[in-house]
Amino acid sequence: MPRSARKDRGRWLVPLASLLVALGLWEAVVRFAGIPHYILPAPSLVAATLWTDFGSLLPSWWFTVKVTGLALLLAVAGGVALAVLFVLSRTAERALHPFAVVLQVTPIIAIAPLILIYVSDTLAALLLCAWIVAFFPILAGTLAGLRAADANLRDLFRLHKASRWQTLRLLLLPSALPYFIAGLRVAGGLALIGAVAAEFTAGAAGQQTGLASRILEASFRTEIPRMFAALVLVSATGVAIHFALGALSRRLLGGWHEANDKEFP
């Protein structure tokens, strides 16, 4: 077998083997220690519950995915636009950057109740909370990338009398792409965390709610296996976002930039 093929196989086999070992240890501890399922369910019971209740959990899962995806798209649009504005105008950066920092350092769990009071529509409030969490990594990564363009290339563009738009489009944005991707991979997970945390704060109930509401309902009813099943869906969603953005990174960066991580998925 070629060395590259063994290396690619190892990238997947080692994490998969460690996950299976951890699940096996969990199952063994629960069974041999006789831990009741209402305290800690075994992985087999969680899997069975997920299989049985998947139909009822699916609408909630889709709601969480929708809020996460929309928040991430809005964070990308707002973060990139504001980063470009900061690069083009120092005055705008001095005026607006403090507000971005305040949003970044304020825990979402602290401001979510206020947002839920002032924004009457629950979906819009959850979307705003998730956007706030995901916004700053996009802004910070893109801004750092726009400013990381090679100084000699900047001088070359000035020498050829390139306009600000040409410099932005042909030099700054391509230079910022690896930094933007790095920020995007962070923001993807944070958008999911923001959506779930905001819904926990809202304590919303009903059909048009996400997985956080299903977790709350299961905890109130002491349905711990169902609670774990919903939590598994949240984690699986986060893992899917991570791998999807990793694939996007490899697609966009290809082999032309060293920031393209070929070892870690």
CSV table of C-alpha atoms in Angstrom, one decimal:
chain,number,residue,atom,x,y,z
A,1,MET,CA,0.0,0.0,0.0
A,2,PRO,CA,1.4,3.4,-0.9
A,3,ARG,CA,2.5,5.6,2.0
A,4,SER,CA,0.0,8.3,1.1
A,5,ALA,CA,-2.9,5.8,1.2
A,6,ARG,CA,-1.8,4.5,4.6
A,7,LYS,CA,-1.5,8.1,5.8
A,8,ASP,CA,-5.0,8.9,4.6
A,9,ARG,CA,-6.4,5.8,6.2
A,10,GLY,CA,-4.7,6.7,9.5
A,11,ARG,CA,-6.4,10.1,9.5
A,12,TRP,CA,-9.8,8.4,9.9
A,13,LEU,CA,-9.0,5.1,11.6
A,14,VAL,CA,-7.2,6.6,14.6
A,15,PRO,CA,-10.0,9.1,15.6
A,16,LEU,CA,-12.7,6.4,14.9
A,17,ALA,CA,-10.9,3.8,17.0
A,18,SER,CA,-10.5,6.3,19.9
A,19,LEU,CA,-14.2,7.1,19.7
A,20,LEU,CA,-15.2,3.4,19.7
A,21,VAL,CA,-12.9,2.7,22.6
A,22,ALA,CA,-14.5,5.6,24.6
A,23,LEU,CA,-18.0,4.4,23.8
A,24,GLY,CA,-17.1,0.9,24.8
A,25,LEU,CA,-15.7,2.0,28.1
A,26,TRP,CA,-18.8,4.1,28.7
A,27,GLU,CA,-21.0,1.1,28.0
A,28,ALA,CA,-18.9,-1.2,30.2
A,29,VAL,CA,-18.9,1.2,33.2
A,30,VAL,CA,-22.7,1.7,33.0
A,31,ARG,CA,-23.4,-2.1,32.8
A,32,PHE,CA,-20.9,-3.4,35.3
A,33,ALA,CA,-21.5,-0.6,37.9
A,34,GLY,CA,-25.3,-0.9,37.5
A,35,ILE,CA,-25.8,2.8,36.9
A,36,PRO,CA,-29.5,3.5,36.4
A,37,HIS,CA,-30.5,4.9,33.1
A,38,TYR,CA,-32.1,8.0,34.7
A,39,ILE,CA,-28.6,8.9,35.9
A,40,LEU,CA,-26.4,7.9,33.0
A,41,PRO,CA,-27.8,5.9,30.1
A,42,ALA,CA,-25.6,3.5,28.2
A,43,PRO,CA,-24.6,4.4,24.6
A,44,SER,CA,-26.7,1.5,23.4
A,45,LEU,CA,-29.8,2.9,25.1
A,46,VAL,CA,-29.0,6.4,23.8
A,47,ALA,CA,-28.7,5.0,20.2
A,48,ALA,CA,-32.0,3.1,20.6
A,49,THR,CA,-33.8,6.2,21.9
A,50,LEU,CA,-32.4,8.2,19.1
A,51,TRP,CA,-33.6,5.7,16.6
A,52,THR,CA,-37.1,5.6,18.2
A,53,ASP,CA,-37.5,9.3,18.7
A,54,PHE,CA,-35.7,10.5,15.6
A,55,GLY,CA,-39.0,11.4,13.8
A,56,SER,CA,-40.1,13.7,16.7
A,57,LEU,CA,-36.6,15.2,17.0
A,58,LEU,CA,-36.2,15.9,13.3
A,59,PRO,CA,-38.2,19.1,13.1
A,60,SER,CA,-36.4,20.5,16.2
A,61,TRP,CA,-33.0,19.5,14.6
A,62,TRP,CA,-34.0,21.3,11.4
A,63,PHE,CA,-35.0,24.4,13.3
A,64,THR,CA,-31.6,24.5,15.0
A,65,VAL,CA,-29.8,23.9,11.7
A,66,LYS,CA,-31.8,26.7,10.1
A,67,VAL,CA,-31.0,29.2,12.9
A,68,THR,CA,-27.3,28.2,12.8
A,69,GLY,CA,-27.0,28.4,9.0
A,70,LEU,CA,-28.8,31.8,8.7
A,71,ALA,CA,-26.8,33.3,11.6
A,72,LEU,CA,-23.5,32.1,10.0
A,73,LEU,CA,-24.5,33.6,6.6
A,74,LEU,CA,-25.4,36.9,8.2
A,75,ALA,CA,-22.1,36.8,10.2
A,76,VAL,CA,-20.1,36.3,7.0
A,77,ALA,CA,-21.9,39.1,5.2
A,78,GLY,CA,-21.6,41.5,8.1
A,79,GLY,CA,-18.1,40.6,9.2
A,80,VAL,CA,-16.6,40.8,5.7
A,81,ALA,CA,-18.4,44.0,4.8
A,82,LEU,CA,-17.3,45.7,8.1
A,83,ALA,CA,-13.7,44.4,7.7
A,84,VAL,CA,-13.5,45.9,4.2
A,85,LEU,CA,-15.0,49.2,5.6
A,86,PHE,CA,-12.4,49.3,8.3
A,87,VAL,CA,-9.5,48.8,5.9
A,88,LEU,CA,-10.8,51.5,3.6
A,89,SER,CA,-11.6,54.0,6.3
A,90,ARG,CA,-9.7,54.4,9.6
A,91,THR,CA,-12.3,56.8,10.8
A,92,ALA,CA,-15.0,54.1,10.5
A,93,GLU,CA,-12.8,51.6,12.3
A,94,ARG,CA,-12.2,54.0,15.2
A,95,ALA,CA,-15.9,54.7,15.4
A,96,LEU,CA,-17.3,51.2,15.1
A,97,HIS,CA,-14.6,48.8,16.3
A,98,PRO,CA,-15.3,49.4,20.0
A,99,PHE,CA,-18.9,48.2,19.5
A,100,ALA,CA,-17.7,45.0,17.9
A,101,VAL,CA,-15.3,44.4,20.8
A,102,VAL,CA,-18.1,44.9,23.3
A,103,LEU,CA,-20.3,42.4,21.5
A,104,GLN,CA,-17.4,39.9,21.4
A,105,VAL,CA,-16.5,40.1,25.1
A,106,THR,CA,-20.1,40.2,26.5
A,107,PRO,CA,-21.3,36.7,27.2
A,108,ILE,CA,-24.3,35.9,25.1
A,109,ILE,CA,-26.0,34.2,28.1
A,110,ALA,CA,-26.0,37.7,29.7
A,111,ILE,CA,-27.6,39.7,26.9
A,112,ALA,CA,-29.9,37.0,25.5
A,113,PRO,CA,-32.7,37.8,28.0
A,114,LEU,CA,-32.6,41.4,26.9
A,115,ILE,CA,-32.7,40.5,23.3
A,116,LEU,CA,-35.7,38.2,23.9
A,117,ILE,CA,-37.5,41.0,25.7
A,118,TYR,CA,-36.9,43.7,23.0
A,119,VAL,CA,-37.3,41.4,20.0
A,120,SER,CA,-40.8,40.0,20.0
A,121,ASP,CA,-40.3,37.3,17.3
A,122,THR,CA,-38.6,34.3,18.9
A,123,LEU,CA,-36.9,33.2,15.7
A,124,ALA,CA,-35.5,36.6,15.1
A,125,ALA,CA,-34.2,36.9,18.6
A,126,LEU,CA,-32.5,33.5,18.5
A,127,LEU,CA,-31.0,34.4,15.1
A,128,LEU,CA,-29.7,37.7,16.5
A,129,CYS,CA,-28.1,35.9,19.5
A,130,ALA,CA,-26.4,33.3,17.2
A,131,TRP,CA,-25.2,36.1,14.9
A,132,ILE,CA,-23.6,38.1,17.7
A,133,VAL,CA,-21.6,35.0,18.7
A,134,ALA,CA,-20.4,34.1,15.2
A,135,PHE,CA,-19.8,37.7,14.0
A,136,PHE,CA,-16.5,38.7,15.6
A,137,PRO,CA,-14.3,35.7,14.4
A,138,ILE,CA,-15.3,36.5,10.8
A,139,LEU,CA,-14.6,40.2,11.3
A,140,ALA,CA,-11.2,39.6,13.1
A,141,GLY,CA,-10.0,37.0,10.7
A,142,THR,CA,-10.9,38.9,7.6
A,143,LEU,CA,-9.5,42.2,8.9
A,144,ALA,CA,-6.2,40.5,9.8
A,145,GLY,CA,-6.1,38.9,6.4
A,146,LEU,CA,-6.8,42.2,4.6
A,147,ARG,CA,-3.9,43.8,6.4
A,148,ALA,CA,-1.5,40.9,5.9
A,149,ALA,CA,-1.1,41.5,2.2
A,150,ASP,CA,2.5,41.7,1.1
A,151,ALA,CA,3.9,45.3,1.4
A,152,ASN,CA,5.9,44.9,-1.8
A,153,LEU,CA,2.8,43.9,-3.7
A,154,ARG,CA,1.0,46.9,-2.3
A,155,ASP,CA,3.8,49.2,-3.6
A,156,LEU,CA,3.6,47.5,-6.9
A,157,PHE,CA,-0.1,48.2,-7.2
A,158,ARG,CA,0.6,51.9,-6.2
A,159,LEU,CA,3.3,52.1,-8.8
A,160,HIS,CA,0.9,51.0,-11.5
A,161,LYS,CA,-1.7,53.4,-10.2
A,162,ALA,CA,-4.3,50.8,-9.3
A,163,SER,CA,-7.5,52.1,-7.9
A,164,ARG,CA,-8.6,51.3,-4.3
A,165,TRP,CA,-11.2,48.9,-5.8
A,166,GLN,CA,-8.6,47.1,-7.9
A,167,THR,CA,-6.3,46.8,-5.0
A,168,LEU,CA,-9.0,45.4,-2.8
A,169,ARG,CA,-10.3,43.0,-5.4
A,170,LEU,CA,-7.1,41.7,-6.9
A,171,LEU,CA,-4.7,41.9,-3.9
A,172,LEU,CA,-6.3,42.3,-0.5
A,173,LEU,CA,-9.3,39.9,-0.8
A,174,PRO,CA,-7.2,37.0,-2.1
A,175,SER,CA,-4.6,37.6,0.6
A,176,ALA,CA,-7.4,37.6,3.2
A,177,LEU,CA,-8.9,34.3,2.1
A,178,PRO,CA,-6.9,31.9,4.4
A,179,TYR,CA,-7.6,34.2,7.4
A,180,PHE,CA,-11.3,34.4,6.5
A,181,ILE,CA,-11.5,30.6,6.3
A,182,ALA,CA,-9.9,30.3,9.7
A,183,GLY,CA,-12.4,32.7,11.2
A,184,LEU,CA,-15.2,30.9,9.4
A,185,ARG,CA,-14.3,27.6,10.9
A,186,VAL,CA,-14.4,29.1,14.4
A,187,ALA,CA,-17.6,31.0,13.7
A,188,GLY,CA,-19.4,27.8,12.4
A,189,GLY,CA,-19.2,26.1,15.8
A,190,LEU,CA,-19.9,29.4,17.7
A,191,ALA,CA,-23.1,29.9,15.6
A,192,LEU,CA,-24.4,26.6,16.8
A,193,ILE,CA,-23.4,27.3,20.4
A,194,GLY,CA,-25.1,30.7,20.2
A,195,ALA,CA,-28.4,29.2,18.8
A,196,VAL,CA,-28.6,26.5,21.5
A,197,ALA,CA,-27.6,28.9,24.3
A,198,ALA,CA,-30.1,31.5,23.3
A,199,GLU,CA,-32.9,28.9,23.2
A,200,PHE,CA,-31.9,27.6,26.6
A,201,THR,CA,-32.3,31.1,27.8
A,202,ALA,CA,-35.6,31.6,26.1
A,203,GLY,CA,-37.0,28.4,27.5
A,204,ALA,CA,-39.3,28.2,24.4
A,205,ALA,CA,-41.7,25.4,23.9
A,206,GLY,CA,-43.8,24.1,21.0
A,207,GLN,CA,-43.1,22.7,17.6
A,208,GLN,CA,-41.2,25.7,16.1
A,209,THR,CA,-38.3,25.2,18.5
A,210,GLY,CA,-34.9,23.6,18.4
A,211,LEU,CA,-33.0,20.8,20.1
A,212,ALA,CA,-32.4,22.9,23.2
A,213,SER,CA,-36.1,22.9,23.9
A,214,ARG,CA,-36.2,19.1,23.5
A,215,ILE,CA,-33.3,18.8,26.0
A,216,LEU,CA,-35.1,21.0,28.5
A,217,GLU,CA,-38.3,19.1,28.1
A,218,ALA,CA,-36.5,15.8,28.6
A,219,SER,CA,-34.8,17.1,31.7
A,220,PHE,CA,-38.0,18.3,33.2
A,221,ARG,CA,-39.6,14.8,32.6
A,222,THR,CA,-36.4,13.0,33.7
A,223,GLU,CA,-36.2,11.3,30.3
A,224,ILE,CA,-32.4,11.2,30.4
A,225,PRO,CA,-32.0,8.9,27.4
A,226,ARG,CA,-34.0,11.2,25.2
A,227,MET,CA,-32.0,14.1,26.6
A,228,PHE,CA,-28.8,12.4,25.6
A,229,ALA,CA,-30.3,11.6,22.2
A,230,ALA,CA,-31.0,15.3,21.5
A,231,LEU,CA,-27.5,16.2,22.8
A,232,VAL,CA,-26.0,13.6,20.3
A,233,LEU,CA,-27.9,15.4,17.5
A,234,VAL,CA,-26.5,18.7,18.6
A,235,SER,CA,-22.9,17.3,18.7
A,236,ALA,CA,-23.3,15.6,15.4
A,237,THR,CA,-24.5,18.8,13.8
A,238,GLY,CA,-21.4,20.6,15.2
A,239,VAL,CA,-19.1,17.8,13.8
A,240,ALA,CA,-20.9,18.1,10.4
A,241,ILE,CA,-20.3,21.8,10.4
A,242,HIS,CA,-16.6,21.3,11.2
A,243,PHE,CA,-16.1,18.8,8.4
A,244,ALA,CA,-18.1,20.8,5.9
A,245,LEU,CA,-16.0,23.9,6.6
A,246,GLY,CA,-12.9,21.9,6.5
A,247,ALA,CA,-13.8,20.6,3.1
A,248,LEU,CA,-14.6,24.1,2.0
A,249,SER,CA,-11.2,25.2,3.2
A,250,ARG,CA,-9.4,22.5,1.1
A,251,ARG,CA,-11.6,23.4,-1.9
A,252,LEU,CA,-10.8,27.1,-1.8
A,253,LEU,CA,-7.2,27.0,-0.7
A,254,GLY,CA,-6.3,23.8,-2.5
A,255,GLY,CA,-2.5,23.3,-2.6
A,256,TRP,CA,-1.6,26.9,-3.1
A,257,HIS,CA,-1.5,28.1,0.5
A,258,GLU,CA,0.3,26.5,3.5
A,259,ALA,CA,-2.7,27.4,5.7
A,260,ASN,CA,-4.6,24.5,4.1
A,261,ASP,CA,-4.3,21.9,6.8
A,262,LYS,CA,-4.0,18.5,5.1
A,263,GLU,CA,-3.4,16.6,8.3
A,264,PHE,CA,-6.4,17.6,10.4
A,265,PRO,CA,-9.8,17.2,8.8
